[in-house]
Amino acid sequence: MAKASELTFQNDMIRQLLANGWLLGKPEGYNRALALYEEDVLGFVKDTQDEHWQKFCALYPNDPEGKFVERVATQLNKADPNAANKAMRTFGTLGVLRHELRDRGTRFSLCQFKPEHELNPDTLARYKQNRLRVVPELVYSPWCSEEHEADTGVRAKKWRIDLVLFVNGLPIATLELKSEFKQAVQNAIKQYKTTRFAIDPATKKPEPLLTFKRGALVHFAVSQYEVYMATRLEGDETFFLPFNKGTAEGGAGNDVPSDINQYATDYLWNEVLLPDNLLNILARYVHLQIEEKEDWEGRKYKKETLIFPRYHQWDVVSKLVNAARSEGPGHKYLIQHSAGSGKSNSIAWSAHQLSALHTADGNKLFDSVIVVTDRTVLDDQLQETISQFTSVEGVVGRINREEGDGSKSEKLAAALEGSQPIIVVTIQTFPYVLKAIENSVSLKERHYVVIADEAHSSQTGSTARQLKEVLMIDGKGEEEELSTDDILDAAVASRRASSNLSSGLYRNAEKQNPGAVWPLAPTRRSAIENQ
């Protein structure tokens, strides 16, 4: 769209959000101390869980509504922004969205995510009652009132955030908007770094809305032309990542639309923030990642990062899952994903979501998802990431190459026969997976998807010779390398399993063929190409 004022930009965004199913909120409906939009917290619970709400009212007859929102806030406040602790993941905004809140025999869900199939009409009805609300020009600090100044002698500034997004009254995202007519998106980033503090500088007290894990999960800096995001506000140390689509020529940023009435960044609110898409991101993408770090003195410590998918990650995983859902088993896909752009997370999200796909009659679309990788870090990340999306134990099984052949074969057979949702194998083990499927009457009737990570090196020497024998590969010299593509193509071609086998190869975009459809390397974008 042609250059517009910030107010026009904001109003256009709000108008389109409302057209997409969002509700419009008012700043006075926001409880600054609790960082909750109370009307929606209570409304969702009353509309969807009346039996337990009546029990709660009987337990707290004097002020059940006040008691309930305080109980929710208590669960939010238990998230320690400075502690990297897996046991604490049921607290904070993400924890409250995903886990039940329990109190003296009552229990409540604060969000209903979309079920994997549509056979339960009650669950679908609750899903449709989720309340997504946008509140403009929100003064968020509980410490900026005259009463607080009278009590303490200090007062926070009345800073306002352009837009705050809530799901069932819980804060999900903040957005600072800047018009290119006056200011660039870098000014929105600067505003976050210099005026949006998790700890208020005047009162030295935490800001509930902006506290890591306890408040909004993601913060977007938005202009008409670019979007950046951060998941933790740390003043000047705040780290923003691009949230852009990239240009058709492979450049950074976004293409300027040919329609002068369209914004280059409208994919944010017309795609990513569509109610169904945002709820799916909250259910199946966002997670907390703990990494072990070392300071300059060699002391080890743990750092926790909240992972919100970047646009290219969300886009490619969505395309892969939707293609598998609509086309069914038996297809091959290529996913171009350049190094350093979060490929491991994309593989984890793909594996989890493909393993959970169901047909219209409620049956699983794939009996197992087989992830082929030689990276130990990916094994660990799969286990860690997927454990946050499901309470079921043993979703991911790893066929460890360090174990003896007998043990490995037994483990592989047990995983396949037991329809383990996700099975992680090495490239050397993969041909034996297909052999096991071919040699079993029951396994041949099942459906599988293979996700291959091209990060590992090609096979040479004795390993390559052994694989050639198993795969019946001819035409390659004794010393010639055997690439991941060679192994996967030959494995599938040499076995009668292709009709019930889908495959997706995650390839580094820098390695793509010159004639590839999407030249993506310069922008760290992803694409999916049906082979």
Short mmCIF file of C-alpha atoms in Angstrom, two decimals:
data_model
loop_
_atom_site.label_atom_id
_atom_site.label_comp_id
_atom_site.label_asym_id
_atom_site.label_seq_id
_atom_site.Cartn_x
_atom_site.Cartn_y
_atom_site.Cartn_z
CA MET A 1 0.00 0.00 0.00
CA ALA A 2 1.14 3.55 -0.60
CA LYS A 3 2.71 5.26 2.36
CA ALA A 4 0.15 5.87 5.08
CA SER A 5 0.08 7.31 8.56
CA GLU A 6 0.61 5.03 11.52
CA LEU A 7 -3.01 5.50 12.63
CA THR A 8 -4.32 4.56 9.17
CA PHE A 9 -2.03 1.51 9.14
CA GLN A 10 -3.25 0.46 12.59
CA ASN A 11 -6.92 0.94 11.74
CA ASP A 12 -6.58 -1.02 8.50
CA MET A 13 -4.95 -3.89 10.41
CA ILE A 14 -7.66 -3.88 13.08
CA ARG A 15 -10.40 -3.81 10.46
CA GLN A 16 -8.93 -6.85 8.70
CA LEU A 17 -8.39 -8.71 11.98
CA LEU A 18 -12.06 -8.18 12.87
CA ALA A 19 -13.10 -9.40 9.42
CA ASN A 20 -11.08 -12.55 10.09
CA GLY A 21 -12.92 -13.36 13.31
CA TRP A 22 -11.14 -11.34 15.99
CA LEU A 23 -13.05 -9.38 18.64
CA LEU A 24 -12.29 -5.74 19.41
CA GLY A 25 -11.43 -4.99 23.04
CA LYS A 26 -11.16 -1.83 25.06
CA PRO A 27 -8.21 -0.86 27.28
CA GLU A 28 -10.52 -0.48 30.28
CA GLY A 29 -11.38 -4.20 30.04
CA TYR A 30 -7.75 -5.08 30.76
CA ASN A 31 -6.59 -5.86 34.30
CA ARG A 32 -3.09 -4.34 34.44
CA ALA A 33 -2.06 -6.03 37.66
CA LEU A 34 -2.98 -9.51 36.45
CA ALA A 35 -2.24 -8.91 32.73
CA LEU A 36 -5.58 -10.51 31.83
CA TYR A 37 -8.60 -9.48 29.80
CA GLU A 38 -10.99 -10.66 32.50
CA GLU A 39 -14.20 -10.75 30.46
CA ASP A 40 -12.76 -13.41 28.15
CA VAL A 41 -11.07 -15.51 30.84
CA LEU A 42 -14.39 -15.83 32.64
CA GLY A 43 -16.55 -15.95 29.52
CA PHE A 44 -14.72 -18.87 27.95
CA VAL A 45 -14.81 -20.91 31.16
CA LYS A 46 -18.50 -20.23 31.81
CA ASP A 47 -19.47 -20.99 28.21
CA THR A 48 -17.55 -24.24 27.92
CA GLN A 49 -17.21 -25.73 31.43
CA ASP A 50 -20.38 -24.80 33.28
CA GLU A 51 -20.45 -27.88 35.54
CA HIS A 52 -17.04 -27.18 37.03
CA TRP A 53 -17.77 -23.45 37.15
CA GLN A 54 -20.86 -24.10 39.30
CA LYS A 55 -18.72 -26.24 41.64
CA PHE A 56 -16.16 -23.43 41.82
CA CYS A 57 -18.91 -20.91 42.66
CA ALA A 58 -20.08 -23.17 45.49
CA LEU A 59 -16.52 -23.33 46.85
CA TYR A 60 -16.06 -19.54 46.69
CA PRO A 61 -19.57 -18.05 47.03
CA ASN A 62 -18.47 -14.52 47.98
CA ASP A 63 -16.54 -13.57 44.83
CA PRO A 64 -16.02 -16.55 42.50
CA GLU A 65 -15.05 -14.43 39.50
CA GLY A 66 -12.42 -12.45 41.41
CA LYS A 67 -11.08 -15.63 42.97
CA PHE A 68 -10.85 -17.37 39.60
CA VAL A 69 -8.88 -14.67 37.79
CA GLU A 70 -6.53 -14.44 40.78
CA ARG A 71 -6.08 -18.22 40.60
CA VAL A 72 -5.20 -17.94 36.91
CA ALA A 73 -2.75 -15.12 37.64
CA THR A 74 -1.11 -17.22 40.36
CA GLN A 75 -0.50 -20.00 37.84
CA LEU A 76 0.97 -17.47 35.42
CA ASN A 77 3.20 -15.90 38.07
CA LYS A 78 4.81 -19.21 39.02
CA ALA A 79 6.83 -19.08 35.80
CA ASP A 80 10.33 -17.99 36.79
CA PRO A 81 11.86 -15.92 33.96
CA ASN A 82 15.36 -16.66 35.26
CA ALA A 83 15.05 -20.43 35.71
CA ALA A 84 15.53 -22.99 32.93
CA ASN A 85 13.48 -25.77 34.47
CA LYS A 86 11.43 -28.38 32.58
CA ALA A 87 9.30 -29.05 35.64
CA MET A 88 8.05 -25.44 35.55
CA ARG A 89 6.56 -25.67 32.08
CA THR A 90 2.99 -26.05 33.30
CA PHE A 91 3.20 -22.44 34.52
CA GLY A 92 3.29 -19.18 32.63
CA THR A 93 1.17 -18.28 29.61
CA LEU A 94 2.12 -21.29 27.49
CA GLY A 95 1.68 -23.67 30.41
CA VAL A 96 -1.75 -22.29 31.31
CA LEU A 97 -2.87 -22.51 27.67
CA ARG A 98 -1.87 -26.18 27.46
CA HIS A 99 -2.49 -27.58 30.96
CA GLU A 100 -5.54 -27.75 33.15
CA LEU A 101 -5.93 -25.40 36.09
CA ARG A 102 -7.07 -27.33 39.18
CA ASP A 103 -8.53 -26.08 42.41
CA ARG A 104 -10.14 -28.16 45.19
CA GLY A 105 -11.64 -30.80 42.91
CA THR A 106 -12.48 -28.47 40.04
CA ARG A 107 -10.47 -28.30 36.85
CA PHE A 108 -10.54 -25.94 33.91
CA SER A 109 -9.00 -25.66 30.46
CA LEU A 110 -8.21 -22.09 29.47
CA CYS A 111 -8.04 -22.92 25.77
CA GLN A 112 -9.48 -25.57 23.47
CA PHE A 113 -7.13 -26.49 20.65
CA LYS A 114 -8.48 -28.03 17.46
CA PRO A 115 -8.76 -31.82 17.75
CA GLU A 116 -6.92 -34.10 15.31
CA HIS A 117 -10.24 -35.37 13.90
CA GLU A 118 -13.86 -34.21 13.95
CA LEU A 119 -15.54 -37.21 15.56
CA ASN A 120 -16.20 -35.46 18.88
CA PRO A 121 -18.77 -32.69 18.34
CA ASP A 122 -18.45 -31.40 21.93
CA THR A 123 -14.71 -30.76 21.52
CA LEU A 124 -15.31 -29.01 18.20
CA ALA A 125 -18.02 -26.85 19.78
CA ARG A 126 -15.62 -25.79 22.56
CA TYR A 127 -12.94 -25.03 19.97
CA LYS A 128 -15.31 -22.66 18.18
CA GLN A 129 -15.92 -20.80 21.45
CA ASN A 130 -12.31 -19.65 21.84
CA ARG A 131 -12.19 -15.86 22.10
CA LEU A 132 -9.44 -14.05 20.21
CA ARG A 133 -9.35 -10.33 20.96
CA VAL A 134 -7.27 -7.37 19.84
CA VAL A 135 -6.91 -4.38 22.19
CA PRO A 136 -5.47 -1.17 20.70
CA GLU A 137 -3.50 1.55 22.50
CA LEU A 138 -3.10 -0.40 25.72
CA VAL A 139 -1.55 1.30 28.75
CA TYR A 140 -0.20 -1.85 30.34
CA SER A 141 1.74 -1.01 33.51
CA PRO A 142 0.05 -1.54 36.90
CA TRP A 143 2.61 0.86 38.39
CA CYS A 144 1.59 4.03 36.52
CA SER A 145 -1.40 4.98 38.68
CA GLU A 146 -1.66 7.93 41.02
CA GLU A 147 -2.50 5.50 43.81
CA HIS A 148 0.79 3.68 43.36
CA GLU A 149 2.68 6.96 43.39
CA ALA A 150 0.87 8.03 46.57
CA ASP A 151 1.80 4.74 48.24
CA THR A 152 5.41 4.48 47.09
CA GLY A 153 6.51 7.89 45.88
CA VAL A 154 7.38 6.54 42.41
CA ARG A 155 5.33 6.00 39.33
CA ALA A 156 5.88 4.20 36.03
CA LYS A 157 5.40 6.02 32.76
CA LYS A 158 2.08 5.52 30.97
CA TRP A 159 3.58 3.81 27.97
CA ARG A 160 1.09 2.38 25.48
CA ILE A 161 1.47 -0.59 23.18
CA ASP A 162 -0.18 -0.19 19.77
CA LEU A 163 -1.89 -3.60 19.72
CA VAL A 164 -2.07 -6.47 22.21
CA LEU A 165 -3.58 -9.82 21.23
CA PHE A 166 -5.36 -12.12 23.69
CA VAL A 167 -6.68 -15.69 23.52
CA ASN A 168 -9.41 -16.29 26.09
CA GLY A 169 -8.09 -13.32 28.05
CA LEU A 170 -4.47 -14.54 28.15
CA PRO A 171 -1.86 -12.25 26.54
CA ILE A 172 -0.31 -13.81 23.44
CA ALA A 173 1.37 -11.08 21.40
CA THR A 174 2.22 -7.38 21.38
CA LEU A 175 2.66 -5.34 18.20
CA GLU A 176 4.38 -2.00 17.77
CA LEU A 177 3.56 -0.43 14.41
CA LYS A 178 5.55 2.14 12.49
CA SER A 179 4.62 3.95 9.31
CA GLU A 180 7.35 4.08 6.69
CA PHE A 181 6.13 7.56 5.88
CA LYS A 182 7.78 8.73 9.10
CA GLN A 183 9.67 5.86 10.70
CA ALA A 184 11.14 2.53 9.63
CA VAL A 185 10.54 -0.85 11.30
CA GLN A 186 13.89 -0.31 13.05
CA ASN A 187 12.18 2.43 15.04
CA ALA A 188 9.67 -0.12 16.36
CA ILE A 189 12.57 -2.37 17.35
CA LYS A 190 14.25 0.58 19.07
CA GLN A 191 11.00 1.34 20.89
CA TYR A 192 10.89 -2.19 22.28
CA LYS A 193 14.53 -2.02 23.34
CA THR A 194 14.36 1.41 25.00
CA THR A 195 10.83 1.68 26.42
CA ARG A 196 9.29 -1.81 26.71
CA PHE A 197 10.98 -3.27 29.77
CA ALA A 198 10.19 -6.49 31.63
CA ILE A 199 11.25 -4.62 34.79
CA ASP A 200 9.98 -1.06 35.05
CA PRO A 201 13.04 1.23 35.47
CA ALA A 202 11.30 3.70 37.79
CA THR A 203 9.64 1.33 40.25
CA LYS A 204 12.00 -1.67 39.76
CA LYS A 205 8.92 -3.89 39.62
CA PRO A 206 8.10 -6.52 36.98
CA GLU A 207 5.67 -5.69 34.21
CA PRO A 208 3.33 -8.71 34.06
CA LEU A 209 2.52 -8.28 30.37
CA LEU A 210 6.17 -8.08 29.30
CA THR A 211 7.74 -10.65 31.65
CA PHE A 212 9.32 -13.62 29.87
CA LYS A 213 7.07 -16.73 29.98
CA ARG A 214 4.56 -15.02 32.29
CA GLY A 215 3.21 -12.43 29.81
CA ALA A 216 2.90 -12.17 26.04
CA LEU A 217 4.72 -14.94 24.18
CA VAL A 218 5.92 -12.94 21.18
CA HIS A 219 6.52 -9.29 20.33
CA PHE A 220 6.22 -8.06 16.73
CA ALA A 221 7.79 -4.91 15.29
CA VAL A 222 5.73 -4.15 12.18
CA SER A 223 5.85 -1.66 9.32
CA GLN A 224 4.07 -1.68 5.97
CA TYR A 225 7.10 -3.41 4.46
CA GLU A 226 8.80 -5.57 7.11
CA VAL A 227 8.15 -7.58 10.28
CA TYR A 228 10.57 -8.61 13.04
CA MET A 229 9.87 -10.61 16.18
CA ALA A 230 11.33 -11.30 19.63
CA THR A 231 10.21 -13.65 22.39
CA ARG A 232 12.12 -12.11 25.28
CA LEU A 233 12.44 -8.40 26.07
CA GLU A 234 15.87 -7.63 27.56
CA GLY A 235 16.39 -3.93 26.83
CA ASP A 236 19.29 -3.32 24.45
CA GLU A 237 20.04 -7.06 24.49
CA THR A 238 16.65 -7.94 23.01
CA PHE A 239 17.19 -10.18 19.97
CA PHE A 240 14.86 -9.65 17.01
CA LEU A 241 14.60 -12.11 14.12
CA PRO A 242 13.17 -11.29 10.69
CA PHE A 243 9.60 -12.45 10.19
CA ASN A 244 9.53 -11.73 6.46
CA LYS A 245 8.51 -13.86 3.48
CA GLY A 246 11.48 -12.89 1.30
CA THR A 247 11.19 -11.62 -2.26
CA ALA A 248 10.55 -13.59 -5.44
CA GLU A 249 14.16 -12.95 -6.51
CA GLY A 250 15.52 -14.40 -3.27
CA GLY A 251 16.17 -11.10 -1.53
CA ALA A 252 15.51 -10.14 2.07
CA GLY A 253 12.30 -8.43 3.20
CA ASN A 254 9.05 -8.67 1.25
CA ASP A 255 7.86 -7.94 -2.25
CA VAL A 256 5.84 -4.75 -2.69
CA PRO A 257 2.33 -5.83 -3.78
CA SER A 258 1.10 -4.78 -7.21
CA ASP A 259 -2.21 -3.84 -5.58
CA ILE A 260 -1.73 -0.37 -4.10
CA ASN A 261 -4.43 -1.13 -1.53
CA GLN A 262 -2.48 -4.03 -0.03
CA TYR A 263 0.33 -3.96 2.53
CA ALA A 264 3.48 -6.01 1.96
CA THR A 265 3.19 -7.31 5.54
CA ASP A 266 -0.49 -8.23 5.53
CA TYR A 267 0.48 -11.93 5.61
CA LEU A 268 1.06 -11.38 9.34
CA TRP A 269 -2.58 -10.65 10.15
CA ASN A 270 -4.25 -12.29 7.12
CA GLU A 271 -2.31 -15.57 7.32
CA VAL A 272 -0.33 -16.14 10.51
CA LEU A 273 -2.81 -14.48 12.87
CA LEU A 274 -5.95 -16.05 11.43
CA PRO A 275 -7.68 -17.61 14.48
CA ASP A 276 -7.24 -21.20 13.27
CA ASN A 277 -3.59 -20.63 12.37
CA LEU A 278 -2.63 -18.84 15.58
CA LEU A 279 -4.31 -21.48 17.74
CA ASN A 280 -2.46 -24.18 15.80
CA ILE A 281 0.84 -22.36 16.35
CA LEU A 282 0.15 -22.17 20.08
CA ALA A 283 -0.78 -25.86 20.20
CA ARG A 284 1.85 -27.40 17.91
CA TYR A 285 4.77 -25.02 17.37
CA VAL A 286 5.62 -22.75 20.32
CA HIS A 287 7.92 -24.38 22.85
CA LEU A 288 10.64 -23.70 25.38
CA GLN A 289 14.17 -24.75 24.49
CA ILE A 290 16.89 -25.22 27.11
CA GLU A 291 20.50 -24.95 26.01
CA GLU A 292 23.66 -25.46 28.02
CA LYS A 293 25.99 -22.46 27.64
CA GLU A 294 29.39 -21.48 28.95
CA ASP A 295 30.44 -18.01 30.11
CA TRP A 296 33.81 -16.36 29.45
CA GLU A 297 35.22 -17.92 32.63
CA GLY A 298 34.22 -21.43 31.55
CA ARG A 299 31.31 -21.73 33.96
CA LYS A 300 28.36 -23.66 32.55
CA TYR A 301 24.80 -22.43 32.81
CA LYS A 302 21.44 -23.14 31.22
CA LYS A 303 19.58 -20.68 29.04
CA GLU A 304 15.91 -21.03 28.17
CA THR A 305 14.54 -19.66 24.92
CA LEU A 306 10.92 -19.50 23.85
CA ILE A 307 10.71 -20.67 20.24
CA PHE A 308 8.03 -19.10 18.07
CA PRO A 309 8.21 -20.25 14.43
CA ARG A 310 9.52 -17.81 11.87
CA TYR A 311 7.36 -17.28 8.82
CA HIS A 312 9.36 -19.59 6.54
CA GLN A 313 9.24 -22.40 9.12
CA TRP A 314 5.51 -22.11 9.71
CA ASP A 315 4.88 -21.84 5.98
CA VAL A 316 6.86 -24.91 4.92
CA VAL A 317 5.63 -27.18 7.73
CA SER A 318 2.03 -26.13 7.00
CA LYS A 319 2.48 -26.86 3.29
CA LEU A 320 4.00 -30.27 3.96
CA VAL A 321 1.31 -31.30 6.47
CA ASN A 322 -1.55 -30.00 4.32
CA ALA A 323 -0.16 -31.77 1.25
CA ALA A 324 0.11 -35.06 3.14
CA ARG A 325 -3.42 -34.63 4.50
CA SER A 326 -5.01 -33.91 1.12
CA GLU A 327 -2.89 -36.20 -1.10
CA GLY A 328 -2.47 -39.15 1.26
CA PRO A 329 0.46 -41.62 1.34
CA GLY A 330 2.76 -42.38 -1.57
CA HIS A 331 4.14 -38.95 -2.48
CA LYS A 332 7.63 -37.42 -2.37
CA TYR A 333 8.43 -33.85 -1.36
CA LEU A 334 11.54 -31.70 -1.36
CA ILE A 335 11.90 -29.05 1.34
CA GLN A 336 14.57 -26.42 0.65
CA HIS A 337 15.80 -25.03 3.97
CA SER A 338 19.06 -23.11 4.21
CA ALA A 339 21.58 -23.63 7.00
CA GLY A 340 21.10 -21.53 10.10
CA SER A 341 17.38 -21.01 9.54
CA GLY A 342 16.00 -23.43 12.12
CA LYS A 343 15.85 -26.65 10.08
CA SER A 344 15.97 -28.87 13.18
CA ASN A 345 12.84 -27.28 14.60
CA SER A 346 11.09 -27.55 11.23
CA ILE A 347 11.88 -31.27 11.12
CA ALA A 348 10.61 -31.75 14.68
CA TRP A 349 7.37 -29.87 13.95
CA SER A 350 6.87 -31.80 10.70
CA ALA A 351 7.45 -35.17 12.37
CA HIS A 352 5.08 -34.46 15.24
CA GLN A 353 2.28 -33.07 13.11
CA LEU A 354 2.51 -35.77 10.45
CA SER A 355 2.44 -38.45 13.15
CA ALA A 356 -0.80 -36.97 14.48
CA LEU A 357 -2.69 -36.70 11.17
CA HIS A 358 -6.00 -38.56 11.03
CA THR A 359 -8.41 -39.47 8.26
CA ALA A 360 -12.03 -38.30 8.30
CA ASP A 361 -13.11 -41.53 10.00
CA GLY A 362 -10.63 -41.06 12.84
CA ASN A 363 -7.86 -43.45 11.77
CA LYS A 364 -4.21 -42.35 11.73
CA LEU A 365 -3.01 -41.41 8.27
CA PHE A 366 0.51 -42.70 8.96
CA ASP A 367 1.32 -45.57 11.30
CA SER A 368 4.86 -44.26 11.89
CA VAL A 369 7.02 -41.32 10.90
CA ILE A 370 10.62 -42.37 10.23
CA VAL A 371 13.20 -39.61 10.67
CA VAL A 372 16.54 -40.29 8.97
CA THR A 373 19.44 -38.33 10.44
CA ASP A 374 22.99 -38.76 11.67
CA ARG A 375 22.84 -35.72 13.93
CA THR A 376 22.62 -36.65 17.61
CA VAL A 377 21.49 -33.13 18.40
CA LEU A 378 18.41 -33.66 16.24
CA ASP A 379 17.59 -36.89 18.10
CA ASP A 380 17.68 -35.02 21.39
CA GLN A 381 15.78 -32.03 20.03
CA LEU A 382 12.99 -34.22 18.67
CA GLN A 383 12.50 -35.84 22.06
CA GLU A 384 12.64 -32.53 23.91
CA THR A 385 10.42 -30.53 21.56
CA ILE A 386 7.70 -33.13 21.01
CA SER A 387 7.41 -33.87 24.74
CA GLN A 388 5.99 -30.36 25.16
CA PHE A 389 3.12 -31.00 22.73
CA THR A 390 1.86 -34.28 24.18
CA SER A 391 1.53 -35.93 27.58
CA VAL A 392 1.89 -39.39 26.01
CA GLU A 393 5.17 -41.12 26.84
CA GLY A 394 7.31 -42.91 24.27
CA VAL A 395 6.23 -40.97 21.19
CA VAL A 396 9.82 -40.83 19.87
CA GLY A 397 11.98 -43.95 19.62
CA ARG A 398 15.62 -43.87 18.62
CA ILE A 399 17.36 -46.83 16.99
CA ASN A 400 20.82 -46.25 18.41
CA ARG A 401 23.69 -47.08 16.05
CA GLU A 402 25.98 -47.72 19.02
CA GLU A 403 24.07 -50.83 20.02
CA GLY A 404 24.81 -54.28 18.58
CA ASP A 405 23.14 -55.41 15.36
CA GLY A 406 20.89 -57.88 17.12
CA SER A 407 19.70 -55.34 19.62
CA LYS A 408 19.22 -52.77 16.87
CA SER A 409 17.20 -55.17 14.71
CA GLU A 410 15.00 -56.18 17.62
CA LYS A 411 14.45 -52.56 18.58
CA LEU A 412 13.60 -51.65 14.99
CA ALA A 413 11.15 -54.53 14.62
CA ALA A 414 9.46 -53.69 17.92
CA ALA A 415 9.13 -50.00 16.98
CA LEU A 416 7.58 -50.83 13.59
CA GLU A 417 5.27 -53.57 14.88
CA GLY A 418 4.17 -51.37 17.77
CA SER A 419 3.44 -48.45 15.42
CA GLN A 420 5.67 -46.13 17.41
CA PRO A 421 4.62 -42.66 16.21
CA ILE A 422 8.15 -41.38 15.46
CA ILE A 423 11.20 -43.58 14.83
CA VAL A 424 14.64 -41.97 14.47
CA VAL A 425 17.21 -43.95 12.46
CA THR A 426 20.59 -43.32 10.83
CA ILE A 427 21.08 -43.23 7.07
CA GLN A 428 22.89 -46.58 7.34
CA THR A 429 19.93 -48.16 9.14
CA PHE A 430 17.23 -46.78 6.83
CA PRO A 431 17.49 -49.49 4.10
CA TYR A 432 16.93 -52.14 6.77
CA VAL A 433 13.76 -50.33 7.82
CA LEU A 434 12.34 -50.81 4.34
CA LYS A 435 13.56 -54.40 4.27
CA ALA A 436 11.76 -55.10 7.56
CA ILE A 437 8.56 -53.58 6.15
CA GLU A 438 8.80 -55.64 2.95
CA ASN A 439 9.37 -58.89 4.81
CA SER A 440 6.36 -58.52 7.10
CA VAL A 441 2.81 -59.17 5.91
CA SER A 442 1.30 -56.84 8.53
CA LEU A 443 3.83 -54.02 8.10
CA LYS A 444 3.35 -53.95 4.31
CA GLU A 445 -0.30 -52.99 4.85
CA ARG A 446 0.59 -49.91 6.88
CA HIS A 447 1.44 -46.35 5.86
CA TYR A 448 4.65 -44.53 6.63
CA VAL A 449 6.26 -41.16 6.04
CA VAL A 450 10.04 -40.72 5.87
CA ILE A 451 11.63 -37.37 6.76
CA ALA A 452 15.27 -37.24 5.73
CA ASP A 453 17.76 -34.68 7.00
CA GLU A 454 20.47 -33.97 4.44
CA ALA A 455 22.84 -32.51 7.02
CA HIS A 456 24.97 -35.65 7.27
CA SER A 457 27.90 -36.43 5.01
CA SER A 458 27.89 -38.77 2.03
CA GLN A 459 28.83 -42.42 2.59
CA THR A 460 32.15 -43.76 1.31
CA GLY A 461 34.33 -46.85 1.66
CA SER A 462 33.04 -50.00 3.34
CA THR A 463 29.83 -48.33 4.54
CA ALA A 464 28.98 -47.32 0.97
CA ARG A 465 29.75 -50.84 -0.32
CA GLN A 466 27.45 -52.44 2.26
CA LEU A 467 24.66 -50.02 1.43
CA LYS A 468 25.05 -50.67 -2.30
CA GLU A 469 24.61 -54.39 -1.67
CA VAL A 470 21.48 -53.88 0.39
CA LEU A 471 20.07 -51.39 -2.11
CA MET A 472 21.21 -53.21 -5.24
CA ILE A 473 22.82 -50.05 -6.65
CA ASP A 474 24.81 -50.47 -9.85
CA GLY A 475 26.78 -48.05 -11.98
CA LYS A 476 28.81 -46.31 -9.30
CA GLY A 477 32.54 -46.70 -9.03
CA GLU A 478 34.15 -48.39 -6.06
CA GLU A 479 35.45 -45.13 -4.61
CA GLU A 480 32.47 -42.97 -5.60
CA GLU A 481 30.48 -41.31 -2.84
CA LEU A 482 26.96 -42.41 -2.04
CA SER A 483 24.85 -39.33 -1.30
CA THR A 484 21.72 -39.07 0.80
CA ASP A 485 19.68 -38.69 -2.38
CA ASP A 486 21.24 -41.88 -3.79
CA ILE A 487 20.43 -43.87 -0.68
CA LEU A 488 16.85 -42.64 -0.31
CA ASP A 489 15.96 -42.97 -3.99
CA ALA A 490 17.49 -46.42 -4.31
CA ALA A 491 15.99 -47.61 -1.03
CA VAL A 492 12.47 -46.70 -2.04
CA ALA A 493 12.92 -47.87 -5.64
CA SER A 494 14.32 -51.26 -4.63
CA ARG A 495 11.50 -52.07 -2.24
CA ARG A 496 7.84 -52.61 -3.00
CA ALA A 497 6.80 -50.03 -0.40
CA SER A 498 6.47 -46.86 -2.43
CA SER A 499 2.66 -46.87 -2.66
CA ASN A 500 2.28 -46.66 1.11
CA LEU A 501 5.37 -44.55 1.73
CA SER A 502 5.56 -40.75 1.69
CA SER A 503 8.92 -39.01 1.92
CA GLY A 504 10.18 -35.51 2.58
CA LEU A 505 13.83 -34.55 2.13
CA TYR A 506 15.04 -31.49 4.03
CA ARG A 507 17.81 -30.20 1.82
CA ASN A 508 20.12 -27.24 2.43
CA ALA A 509 19.02 -24.59 -0.05
CA GLU A 510 22.65 -23.79 -0.88
CA LYS A 511 22.93 -27.32 -2.34
CA GLN A 512 19.92 -27.05 -4.61
CA ASN A 513 20.12 -27.82 -8.33
CA PRO A 514 20.43 -24.82 -10.66
CA GLY A 515 17.02 -25.60 -12.15
CA ALA A 516 15.15 -25.71 -8.82
CA VAL A 517 11.84 -23.93 -8.75
CA TRP A 518 12.66 -21.68 -5.77
CA PRO A 519 16.13 -20.09 -5.48
CA LEU A 520 15.93 -19.56 -1.74
CA ALA A 521 19.40 -19.51 -0.25
CA PRO A 522 19.96 -15.74 0.18
CA THR A 523 16.86 -15.21 2.35
CA ARG A 524 16.93 -18.33 4.48
CA ARG A 525 13.49 -19.24 3.24
CA SER A 526 11.88 -22.63 2.84
CA ALA A 527 9.83 -24.11 0.05
CA ILE A 528 8.13 -27.39 -0.63
CA GLU A 529 8.37 -28.95 -4.05
CA ASN A 530 6.32 -32.01 -5.01
CA GLN A 531 8.72 -34.39 -6.70
#
